[in-house]
Amino acid sequence: MRQPGKSGSSREIAAILGLQWGDEGKGKVVDLLAARADVVVRCQGGSNAGHTVKVGGETFITHMLPSGVLHAGTRNYVAHGVVIDPEQFAAEVEEFRRRGSRVTPENLFVSDRAHVVFPYHKRVDQGREAAQGEKKIGTTGRGIGPVYADKMRRVGLRVADLFEDEMLDDLLAAGVIEANSTLAGLGASERFSPDEMRRWALQWRDGLRPFVTDTFARLRAEVEGGARIILEGAQGALLDTDYGAYPYVTSSNTTLAGVSAGTGIRGGEIGRVLGVAKAYATRVGAGPFPSELSGALGDAIRERGREYGSTTGRPRRCGWLDAVALRYAIAINGVTEIVLTKPDVLTGQERVGICVAYDLDGRRVTDFPASRSAQMRLRPVIEFVPGWKDHLASNGPYERLPAEFQEYVARLERLCGAPVTIISVGAEREETIFRAAGAR
Ligand code: IMP
């Protein structure tokens, strides 16, 4: 039996969630904690995610697979909240095997309830973006919006349907008609045929088949058996469909509720919620970004932090850390600890900015307004703290880090109301500072 804490939650079950616009460095954090975990679960999103893990100088990027696949003893789940591109899945399994990871049906499980991304979803995603012109969202073009829309409209095709030929044909026929009509409406010339999509499905379903199972039932058994579980979030709180700056969001709940809905592990069972935040802010794609630095400093941060999308290669917009947005993300998720990443990128700055409020038409506000036009008019109120000159060494205690850095961390904690327990100062596993033994 699982050992519950006072509230019924267990410290053995931890969620790792992005607190900004994605790209906070969740992949490295999941990989670090996976060393002591039995199970790692991808909960929502799809191949729009790109989780980067660096091990021994080698870089691994997962889009579909949980970041736990780099640990031999870990059981990895792609749960029902994820949308699966079987072609991308096969490519990733093949790549990780080639590079020495053990990826087998004994340590990787894919939900039979997960929805499937077809090539027409991607084309509709890209076509809609092209048609929007200036107003485009800046999606990753991976079909995420259209496939989640199909799911909600109850016309989607799930992994289980891939293996029932008649059902597959029926669902594809309807899906293709609709995609073609959407493409025609967008003025795009490309059309899909049900036969072509059927061939595509048959080509890729065999690679998926050995991994497919009822992940809900298996995960319940893992919970009851007391497994140490990591729930790997994708994207970040400010891209959440409900809480983010709609419509400049992704099409899933990227926050704790999405983790539960997407896996079957209940919110009350999750004892640790680690929120990952970069020491500055970045976002790819369009939409409001009040603390954005559009000049030379933003460019310098982009170059020093190598801020280019791991899925699309797009340059990321960079800005000061937004403590208003961070406080909001912490409240949404019930974050118990903050993992601060990449403060090393700011080393050498004379002063470091933190956005502590917004100015909206001359009024100071500390909440994110719902109105799209108001969001665009937000101006940042920046508080500057002294920067740190010295290298942030990961081989000594926290107390030996530069005093200015420690003050910056203390200021963040006061602003956000959650402790910073882990600090990542480089891409490698070793480049990490654990402030307390219990943070591991
Ligand atoms: P979509 O998820 O591809 O529909 O894109 C919607 C928005 O979310 C765009 O601004 C994307 O750039 C952003 N987005 C989606 N996935 C990620 C991610 O993993 N990291 C950062 N941004 C993302």
Short mmCIF file of C-alpha atoms and ligand atoms in Angstrom, two decimals:
data_model
loop_
_atom_site.label_atom_id
_atom_site.label_comp_id
_atom_site.label_asym_id
_atom_site.label_seq_id
_atom_site.Cartn_x
_atom_site.Cartn_y
_atom_site.Cartn_z
CA MET A 1 0.00 0.00 0.00
CA ARG A 2 1.02 3.54 -0.68
CA GLN A 3 2.15 5.49 2.36
CA PRO A 4 -0.11 8.54 2.42
CA GLY A 5 0.85 11.80 4.06
CA LYS A 6 -1.50 13.64 6.40
CA SER A 7 -3.74 14.86 3.61
CA GLY A 8 -3.68 11.58 1.70
CA SER A 9 -1.01 12.89 -0.67
CA SER A 10 2.34 11.23 -1.03
CA ARG A 11 5.76 12.84 -1.42
CA GLU A 12 6.49 9.90 -3.68
CA ILE A 13 4.26 11.46 -6.35
CA ALA A 14 5.68 14.66 -7.79
CA ALA A 15 4.52 16.85 -10.65
CA ILE A 16 7.05 18.92 -12.56
CA LEU A 17 5.37 21.85 -14.28
CA GLY A 18 6.44 24.86 -16.30
CA LEU A 19 5.55 28.17 -14.65
CA GLN A 20 6.15 30.41 -17.67
CA TRP A 21 5.60 30.00 -21.41
CA GLY A 22 7.30 26.61 -21.69
CA ASP A 23 11.02 26.04 -22.30
CA GLU A 24 11.83 26.48 -18.61
CA GLY A 25 14.12 23.45 -18.57
CA LYS A 26 11.64 20.84 -17.35
CA GLY A 27 13.39 18.05 -19.28
CA LYS A 28 16.56 18.39 -17.22
CA VAL A 29 14.61 18.52 -13.96
CA VAL A 30 12.58 15.42 -14.82
CA ASP A 31 15.76 13.62 -15.81
CA LEU A 32 17.44 14.57 -12.51
CA LEU A 33 14.58 13.38 -10.35
CA ALA A 34 13.98 10.32 -12.52
CA ALA A 35 17.22 8.88 -11.15
CA ARG A 36 15.25 8.08 -7.98
CA ALA A 37 11.86 7.42 -9.56
CA ASP A 38 10.14 4.22 -10.64
CA VAL A 39 7.76 5.87 -13.09
CA VAL A 40 7.73 8.93 -15.38
CA VAL A 41 4.47 10.00 -17.06
CA ARG A 42 3.79 12.40 -19.94
CA CYS A 43 0.36 13.84 -19.16
CA GLN A 44 -0.79 16.24 -21.93
CA GLY A 45 0.34 18.02 -25.07
CA GLY A 46 2.04 16.24 -27.93
CA SER A 47 4.98 16.68 -30.21
CA ASN A 48 4.71 20.46 -29.80
CA ALA A 49 6.85 19.82 -26.69
CA GLY A 50 10.61 19.52 -26.92
CA HIS A 51 12.27 18.40 -23.70
CA THR A 52 16.03 18.68 -23.78
CA VAL A 53 18.29 16.53 -21.62
CA LYS A 54 22.07 16.68 -21.77
CA VAL A 55 24.02 13.66 -20.54
CA GLY A 56 27.81 13.38 -20.78
CA GLY A 57 28.03 16.03 -23.50
CA GLU A 58 25.30 14.38 -25.59
CA THR A 59 22.01 16.16 -26.16
CA PHE A 60 18.72 14.25 -26.24
CA ILE A 61 15.43 15.90 -27.18
CA THR A 62 12.14 14.13 -26.52
CA HIS A 63 8.92 15.30 -28.13
CA MET A 64 6.62 12.32 -27.52
CA LEU A 65 8.49 10.11 -25.07
CA PRO A 66 8.76 10.82 -21.35
CA SER A 67 12.19 12.17 -20.36
CA GLY A 68 12.57 9.12 -18.08
CA VAL A 69 13.55 6.91 -21.04
CA LEU A 70 17.17 7.89 -20.39
CA HIS A 71 17.13 5.93 -17.11
CA ALA A 72 17.36 2.16 -17.46
CA GLY A 73 15.20 1.30 -14.46
CA THR A 74 12.29 3.66 -15.11
CA ARG A 75 8.82 2.71 -16.37
CA ASN A 76 7.56 5.37 -18.79
CA TYR A 77 3.98 6.24 -19.61
CA VAL A 78 2.40 8.29 -22.38
CA ALA A 79 -0.99 8.79 -20.74
CA HIS A 80 -4.39 9.48 -22.27
CA GLY A 81 -4.15 13.28 -22.07
CA VAL A 82 -1.34 13.25 -24.63
CA VAL A 83 -2.05 13.46 -28.36
CA ILE A 84 0.07 10.96 -30.22
CA ASP A 85 1.70 11.32 -33.59
CA PRO A 86 2.55 7.66 -34.36
CA GLU A 87 5.13 8.58 -36.98
CA GLN A 88 7.00 10.88 -34.59
CA PHE A 89 6.64 8.25 -31.87
CA ALA A 90 8.26 5.58 -34.07
CA ALA A 91 11.08 7.94 -35.06
CA GLU A 92 11.82 8.73 -31.44
CA VAL A 93 11.75 5.11 -30.27
CA GLU A 94 14.15 4.27 -33.09
CA GLU A 95 16.47 7.20 -32.28
CA PHE A 96 16.66 6.45 -28.57
CA ARG A 97 17.31 2.75 -29.22
CA ARG A 98 20.05 3.61 -31.70
CA ARG A 99 21.67 5.85 -29.12
CA GLY A 100 21.69 3.12 -26.48
CA SER A 101 18.48 3.59 -24.46
CA ARG A 102 16.40 0.57 -23.59
CA VAL A 103 12.95 1.34 -25.00
CA THR A 104 10.74 -1.76 -24.93
CA PRO A 105 7.11 -2.67 -24.22
CA GLU A 106 8.34 -3.56 -20.71
CA ASN A 107 9.33 0.01 -19.87
CA LEU A 108 7.18 2.16 -22.16
CA PHE A 109 3.36 2.21 -22.09
CA VAL A 110 1.07 4.18 -24.37
CA SER A 111 -2.58 4.85 -23.60
CA ASP A 112 -5.26 3.28 -25.77
CA ARG A 113 -7.42 6.32 -24.97
CA ALA A 114 -4.97 8.92 -26.30
CA HIS A 115 -6.04 10.78 -29.43
CA VAL A 116 -4.07 10.38 -32.65
CA VAL A 117 -2.61 13.24 -34.68
CA PHE A 118 -2.97 12.68 -38.43
CA PRO A 119 -1.13 14.53 -41.20
CA TYR A 120 -4.34 16.43 -41.98
CA HIS A 121 -4.39 17.88 -38.47
CA LYS A 122 -0.94 19.34 -39.08
CA ARG A 123 -1.90 20.71 -42.46
CA VAL A 124 -5.05 22.35 -41.05
CA ASP A 125 -2.98 23.82 -38.19
CA GLN A 126 -0.46 25.26 -40.66
CA GLY A 127 -3.17 26.41 -43.08
CA ARG A 128 -5.07 28.26 -40.37
CA GLU A 129 -1.91 29.97 -39.21
CA ALA A 130 -1.03 31.05 -42.74
CA ALA A 131 -4.53 32.41 -43.25
CA GLN A 132 -4.36 34.45 -40.02
CA GLY A 133 -1.41 36.50 -41.27
CA GLU A 134 -0.45 39.08 -38.64
CA LYS A 135 -2.95 37.61 -36.20
CA LYS A 136 -1.42 34.14 -36.17
CA ILE A 137 -0.79 32.41 -32.84
CA GLY A 138 2.64 31.16 -33.84
CA THR A 139 1.85 27.49 -33.23
CA THR A 140 4.43 24.75 -33.65
CA GLY A 141 2.45 23.46 -36.66
CA ARG A 142 2.21 19.97 -35.11
CA GLY A 143 -1.57 19.71 -35.43
CA ILE A 144 -2.19 20.24 -31.72
CA GLY A 145 -5.15 22.66 -31.95
CA PRO A 146 -7.06 20.64 -34.60
CA VAL A 147 -6.59 17.29 -32.84
CA TYR A 148 -7.70 18.59 -29.43
CA ALA A 149 -10.64 20.32 -31.16
CA ASP A 150 -11.66 16.95 -32.66
CA LYS A 151 -11.39 15.38 -29.21
CA MET A 152 -13.69 17.97 -27.65
CA ARG A 153 -16.14 17.80 -30.55
CA ARG A 154 -16.26 14.01 -30.05
CA VAL A 155 -15.13 13.22 -33.59
CA GLY A 156 -11.54 12.30 -32.76
CA LEU A 157 -9.75 9.07 -33.48
CA ARG A 158 -8.12 7.35 -30.51
CA VAL A 159 -5.27 4.86 -30.34
CA ALA A 160 -7.72 1.99 -29.71
CA ASP A 161 -9.54 2.90 -32.97
CA LEU A 162 -6.34 2.44 -34.97
CA PHE A 163 -6.63 -1.30 -34.43
CA GLU A 164 -10.28 -1.73 -35.47
CA ASP A 165 -10.31 -1.61 -39.27
CA GLU A 166 -13.95 -0.69 -39.82
CA MET A 167 -13.93 1.95 -37.14
CA LEU A 168 -10.70 3.35 -38.54
CA ASP A 169 -12.21 3.62 -42.02
CA ASP A 170 -15.38 5.33 -40.76
CA LEU A 171 -13.56 7.83 -38.62
CA LEU A 172 -10.98 8.61 -41.28
CA ALA A 173 -13.63 9.12 -43.95
CA ALA A 174 -15.35 11.73 -41.77
CA GLY A 175 -12.07 13.32 -40.64
CA VAL A 176 -10.75 13.67 -44.18
CA ILE A 177 -13.97 15.20 -45.54
CA GLU A 178 -13.90 17.80 -42.83
CA ALA A 179 -10.18 18.54 -43.17
CA ASN A 180 -10.54 18.95 -46.93
CA SER A 181 -13.46 21.30 -46.53
CA THR A 182 -11.49 23.37 -43.99
CA LEU A 183 -8.48 23.48 -46.34
CA ALA A 184 -10.73 24.54 -49.22
CA GLY A 185 -12.19 27.30 -47.05
CA LEU A 186 -8.68 28.49 -46.26
CA GLY A 187 -7.81 28.62 -49.93
CA ALA A 188 -5.17 25.88 -49.58
CA SER A 189 -4.74 23.58 -52.60
CA GLU A 190 -3.77 20.38 -50.77
CA ARG A 191 -6.38 17.62 -50.27
CA PHE A 192 -6.23 14.31 -48.41
CA SER A 193 -7.83 11.01 -49.36
CA PRO A 194 -9.14 8.42 -46.90
CA ASP A 195 -7.08 5.71 -48.66
CA GLU A 196 -3.88 7.64 -48.25
CA MET A 197 -4.62 8.26 -44.55
CA ARG A 198 -5.53 4.61 -44.08
CA ARG A 199 -2.18 3.56 -45.57
CA TRP A 200 -0.45 6.01 -43.26
CA ALA A 201 -2.29 4.61 -40.23
CA LEU A 202 -1.46 1.02 -41.19
CA GLN A 203 2.16 1.95 -41.75
CA TRP A 204 2.65 3.41 -38.28
CA ARG A 205 0.22 1.51 -36.08
CA ASP A 206 2.38 -1.62 -35.99
CA GLY A 207 5.22 0.29 -34.37
CA LEU A 208 2.81 1.54 -31.72
CA ARG A 209 0.93 -1.71 -31.07
CA PRO A 210 3.28 -3.47 -28.61
CA PHE A 211 3.31 -0.42 -26.35
CA VAL A 212 -0.46 0.15 -26.21
CA THR A 213 -2.26 -0.56 -22.98
CA ASP A 214 -4.79 0.84 -20.50
CA THR A 215 -2.42 3.28 -18.82
CA PHE A 216 -5.12 4.49 -16.45
CA ALA A 217 -5.47 1.02 -14.87
CA ARG A 218 -1.71 0.51 -14.80
CA LEU A 219 -1.05 3.88 -13.24
CA ARG A 220 -3.67 3.27 -10.56
CA ALA A 221 -1.82 0.05 -9.72
CA GLU A 222 1.47 1.97 -9.63
CA VAL A 223 -0.05 4.47 -7.18
CA GLU A 224 -1.52 1.75 -4.97
CA GLY A 225 1.77 -0.12 -5.05
CA GLY A 226 3.63 2.92 -3.69
CA ALA A 227 5.69 3.61 -6.82
CA ARG A 228 7.75 6.80 -6.89
CA ILE A 229 6.10 8.70 -9.72
CA ILE A 230 7.08 11.79 -11.67
CA LEU A 231 4.36 13.54 -13.64
CA GLU A 232 6.07 15.40 -16.46
CA GLY A 233 4.23 18.55 -17.51
CA ALA A 234 4.59 20.00 -20.98
CA GLN A 235 4.54 23.67 -22.03
CA GLY A 236 3.92 26.16 -19.20
CA ALA A 237 1.14 27.69 -17.10
CA LEU A 238 0.88 30.79 -19.29
CA LEU A 239 0.10 28.60 -22.30
CA ASP A 240 -2.80 26.87 -20.50
CA THR A 241 -6.04 27.13 -22.48
CA ASP A 242 -8.00 28.42 -19.48
CA TYR A 243 -5.41 30.46 -17.58
CA GLY A 244 -3.07 31.70 -20.30
CA ALA A 245 -3.40 34.78 -22.48
CA TYR A 246 -6.12 33.28 -24.71
CA PRO A 247 -6.00 32.80 -27.69
CA TYR A 248 -2.16 32.85 -27.58
CA VAL A 249 -2.09 29.54 -25.75
CA THR A 250 -1.82 25.86 -26.55
CA SER A 251 -4.86 23.58 -26.68
CA SER A 252 -4.48 21.67 -23.42
CA ASN A 253 -4.42 22.39 -19.71
CA THR A 254 -0.74 22.68 -18.95
CA THR A 255 -1.37 23.09 -15.22
CA LEU A 256 -1.96 20.62 -12.38
CA ALA A 257 -5.58 19.97 -13.33
CA GLY A 258 -4.41 18.86 -16.78
CA VAL A 259 -1.99 16.43 -15.16
CA SER A 260 -4.81 14.75 -13.25
CA ALA A 261 -7.26 14.78 -16.14
CA GLY A 262 -4.61 13.40 -18.45
CA THR A 263 -3.40 10.54 -16.26
CA GLY A 264 -6.01 9.54 -13.67
CA ILE A 265 -3.69 10.41 -10.80
CA ARG A 266 -5.76 12.61 -8.52
CA GLY A 267 -4.65 16.07 -7.46
CA GLY A 268 -4.87 15.10 -3.80
CA GLU A 269 -2.41 12.27 -4.33
CA ILE A 270 0.32 14.56 -5.61
CA GLY A 271 2.53 15.51 -2.68
CA ARG A 272 5.16 17.64 -4.40
CA VAL A 273 4.49 20.19 -7.09
CA LEU A 274 7.75 21.48 -8.49
CA GLY A 275 7.31 24.59 -10.57
CA VAL A 276 10.14 25.26 -12.99
CA ALA A 277 10.97 28.89 -13.78
CA LYS A 278 13.83 30.43 -15.69
CA ALA A 279 15.62 33.39 -14.08
CA TYR A 280 14.39 35.41 -17.03
CA ALA A 281 11.36 34.93 -19.28
CA THR A 282 11.10 33.63 -22.83
CA ARG A 283 8.29 32.80 -25.19
CA VAL A 284 8.02 31.53 -28.73
CA GLY A 285 5.02 32.41 -30.81
CA ALA A 286 2.93 35.55 -30.72
CA GLY A 287 0.93 37.11 -27.89
CA PRO A 288 1.36 39.49 -24.98
CA PHE A 289 4.70 39.42 -23.17
CA PRO A 290 4.77 42.47 -20.86
CA SER A 291 8.36 42.09 -19.60
CA GLU A 292 9.84 41.55 -23.10
CA LEU A 293 13.24 43.10 -23.83
CA SER A 294 13.23 43.87 -27.51
CA GLY A 295 16.63 45.57 -27.78
CA ALA A 296 20.27 44.53 -27.48
CA LEU A 297 19.85 43.10 -23.99
CA GLY A 298 17.09 40.72 -25.16
CA ASP A 299 19.35 39.64 -28.04
CA ALA A 300 22.29 39.10 -25.69
CA ILE A 301 20.19 36.93 -23.36
CA ARG A 302 18.95 34.91 -26.35
CA GLU A 303 22.51 34.23 -27.49
CA ARG A 304 23.94 33.48 -24.03
CA GLY A 305 21.00 31.27 -23.11
CA ARG A 306 20.83 29.65 -26.58
CA GLU A 307 17.15 30.51 -26.66
CA TYR A 308 16.00 28.86 -29.85
CA GLY A 309 12.99 26.51 -29.95
CA SER A 310 13.88 22.83 -29.51
CA THR A 311 10.89 21.79 -31.66
CA THR A 312 10.89 24.47 -34.36
CA GLY A 313 14.28 26.20 -34.01
CA ARG A 314 12.52 29.58 -33.84
CA PRO A 315 14.31 32.36 -31.90
CA ARG A 316 12.60 32.86 -28.55
CA ARG A 317 11.53 36.30 -27.39
CA CYS A 318 13.37 37.18 -24.16
CA GLY A 319 12.55 39.43 -21.22
CA TRP A 320 12.95 39.97 -17.49
CA LEU A 321 11.42 37.48 -15.12
CA ASP A 322 7.75 38.28 -14.62
CA ALA A 323 6.97 37.82 -10.92
CA VAL A 324 3.30 38.75 -11.42
CA ALA A 325 2.86 35.91 -13.88
CA LEU A 326 4.94 33.62 -11.69
CA ARG A 327 2.78 34.28 -8.62
CA TYR A 328 -0.27 33.53 -10.75
CA ALA A 329 1.23 30.26 -12.01
CA ILE A 330 2.16 29.24 -8.47
CA ALA A 331 -1.39 29.88 -7.28
CA ILE A 332 -2.94 27.92 -10.16
CA ASN A 333 -0.74 24.88 -9.56
CA GLY A 334 -0.33 24.90 -5.77
CA VAL A 335 3.43 24.87 -6.29
CA THR A 336 5.29 23.59 -3.22
CA GLU A 337 8.80 24.40 -4.50
CA ILE A 338 10.38 26.42 -7.26
CA VAL A 339 13.17 25.07 -9.44
CA LEU A 340 15.11 28.06 -10.76
CA THR A 341 16.93 27.47 -14.03
CA LYS A 342 19.57 29.33 -16.03
CA PRO A 343 20.49 32.17 -13.61
CA ASP A 344 24.04 31.61 -14.93
CA VAL A 345 22.91 33.29 -18.17
CA LEU A 346 22.49 36.55 -16.19
CA THR A 347 25.93 36.37 -14.49
CA GLY A 348 27.87 39.58 -15.16
CA GLN A 349 24.81 41.82 -15.51
CA GLU A 350 25.25 45.06 -13.56
CA ARG A 351 21.62 44.79 -12.41
CA VAL A 352 18.88 42.24 -12.88
CA GLY A 353 15.28 43.19 -13.49
CA ILE A 354 12.14 41.60 -12.05
CA CYS A 355 8.69 42.62 -13.24
CA VAL A 356 6.76 43.23 -10.00
CA ALA A 357 3.54 44.76 -11.39
CA TYR A 358 2.03 46.06 -14.61
CA ASP A 359 0.98 49.52 -15.61
CA LEU A 360 -2.37 49.46 -17.40
CA ASP A 361 -3.38 52.87 -18.72
CA GLY A 362 -1.71 54.58 -15.75
CA ARG A 363 -3.05 52.13 -13.14
CA ARG A 364 -0.82 49.68 -11.29
CA VAL A 365 -2.21 46.14 -11.61
CA THR A 366 -0.95 42.84 -10.27
CA ASP A 367 -3.37 40.48 -12.03
CA PHE A 368 -3.49 39.38 -15.64
CA PRO A 369 -6.58 40.99 -17.24
CA ALA A 370 -8.89 38.85 -19.41
CA SER A 371 -9.29 41.45 -22.16
CA ARG A 372 -7.01 40.81 -25.14
CA SER A 373 -6.52 44.48 -25.88
CA ALA A 374 -5.78 45.24 -22.21
CA GLN A 375 -3.19 42.45 -22.18
CA MET A 376 -1.45 44.09 -25.11
CA ARG A 377 -1.37 47.45 -23.31
CA LEU A 378 0.30 46.13 -20.15
CA ARG A 379 3.61 47.85 -19.43
CA PRO A 380 6.03 46.25 -16.98
CA VAL A 381 6.94 47.82 -13.64
CA ILE A 382 10.51 46.66 -13.21
CA GLU A 383 12.38 46.46 -9.95
CA PHE A 384 16.16 46.18 -10.33
CA VAL A 385 18.34 44.25 -7.92
CA PRO A 386 22.15 44.23 -7.96
CA GLY A 387 23.60 41.62 -10.33
CA TRP A 388 26.27 39.08 -9.44
CA LYS A 389 29.71 38.97 -11.07
CA ASP A 390 31.07 35.63 -9.95
CA HIS A 391 30.48 32.24 -11.49
CA LEU A 392 27.60 30.25 -9.96
CA ALA A 393 29.46 27.11 -8.95
CA SER A 394 27.52 23.90 -8.56
CA ASN A 395 30.24 22.07 -6.64
CA GLY A 396 29.85 23.90 -3.33
CA PRO A 397 27.11 24.78 -0.88
CA TYR A 398 24.45 27.36 -1.69
CA GLU A 399 25.85 29.67 1.01
CA ARG A 400 29.07 30.12 -0.97
CA LEU A 401 27.30 31.50 -4.02
CA PRO A 402 27.62 35.29 -4.57
CA ALA A 403 25.73 37.28 -1.91
CA GLU A 404 23.89 39.30 -4.60
CA PHE A 405 22.59 36.08 -6.13
CA GLN A 406 21.36 34.85 -2.75
CA GLU A 407 19.59 38.17 -2.26
CA TYR A 408 17.99 37.86 -5.67
CA VAL A 409 16.70 34.38 -4.79
CA ALA A 410 15.38 35.64 -1.43
CA ARG A 411 13.59 38.50 -3.21
CA LEU A 412 11.98 36.05 -5.62
CA GLU A 413 10.82 33.84 -2.78
CA ARG A 414 9.25 36.82 -1.01
CA LEU A 415 7.55 37.97 -4.21
CA CYS A 416 6.22 34.52 -5.10
CA GLY A 417 5.58 32.93 -1.71
CA ALA A 418 7.29 29.61 -2.47
CA PRO A 419 10.81 28.35 -1.67
CA VAL A 420 13.48 27.88 -4.34
CA THR A 421 14.80 24.38 -3.56
CA ILE A 422 16.76 23.47 -6.70
CA ILE A 423 18.91 25.73 -8.88
CA SER A 424 20.15 24.63 -12.28
CA VAL A 425 23.27 26.45 -13.50
CA GLY A 426 24.04 24.47 -16.65
CA ALA A 427 22.63 21.82 -18.94
CA GLU A 428 24.49 18.83 -17.45
CA ARG A 429 23.07 16.81 -14.55
CA GLU A 430 26.01 17.81 -12.32
CA GLU A 431 25.40 21.50 -12.80
CA THR A 432 22.69 21.59 -10.16
CA ILE A 433 22.50 22.99 -6.64
CA PHE A 434 20.13 21.25 -4.21
CA ARG A 435 19.44 23.62 -1.33
CA ALA A 436 18.18 20.83 0.92
CA ALA A 437 18.78 17.09 0.85
CA GLY A 438 15.01 16.54 0.62
CA ALA A 439 14.87 18.41 -2.71
CA ARG A 440 16.40 15.46 -4.62
P1 IMP B 1 0.66 24.77 -30.39
O1 IMP B 1 0.73 24.11 -29.06
O2 IMP B 1 1.60 24.18 -31.40
O3 IMP B 1 -0.74 24.90 -30.89
O4 IMP B 1 1.17 26.29 -30.21
C1 IMP B 1 0.46 27.24 -29.43
C2 IMP B 1 1.42 28.15 -28.65
O5 IMP B 1 2.12 27.38 -27.68
C3 IMP B 1 2.51 28.78 -29.52
O6 IMP B 1 2.83 30.04 -28.96
C4 IMP B 1 3.68 27.85 -29.35
O7 IMP B 1 4.91 28.48 -29.60
C5 IMP B 1 3.52 27.48 -27.88
N1 IMP B 1 4.10 26.18 -27.53
C6 IMP B 1 3.57 24.96 -27.74
N2 IMP B 1 4.38 24.00 -27.23
C7 IMP B 1 5.42 24.64 -26.69
C8 IMP B 1 6.57 24.18 -25.97
O8 IMP B 1 6.78 22.99 -25.72
N3 IMP B 1 7.42 25.16 -25.53
C9 IMP B 1 7.19 26.48 -25.75
N4 IMP B 1 6.13 26.94 -26.41
C10 IMP B 1 5.25 26.03 -26.87
#
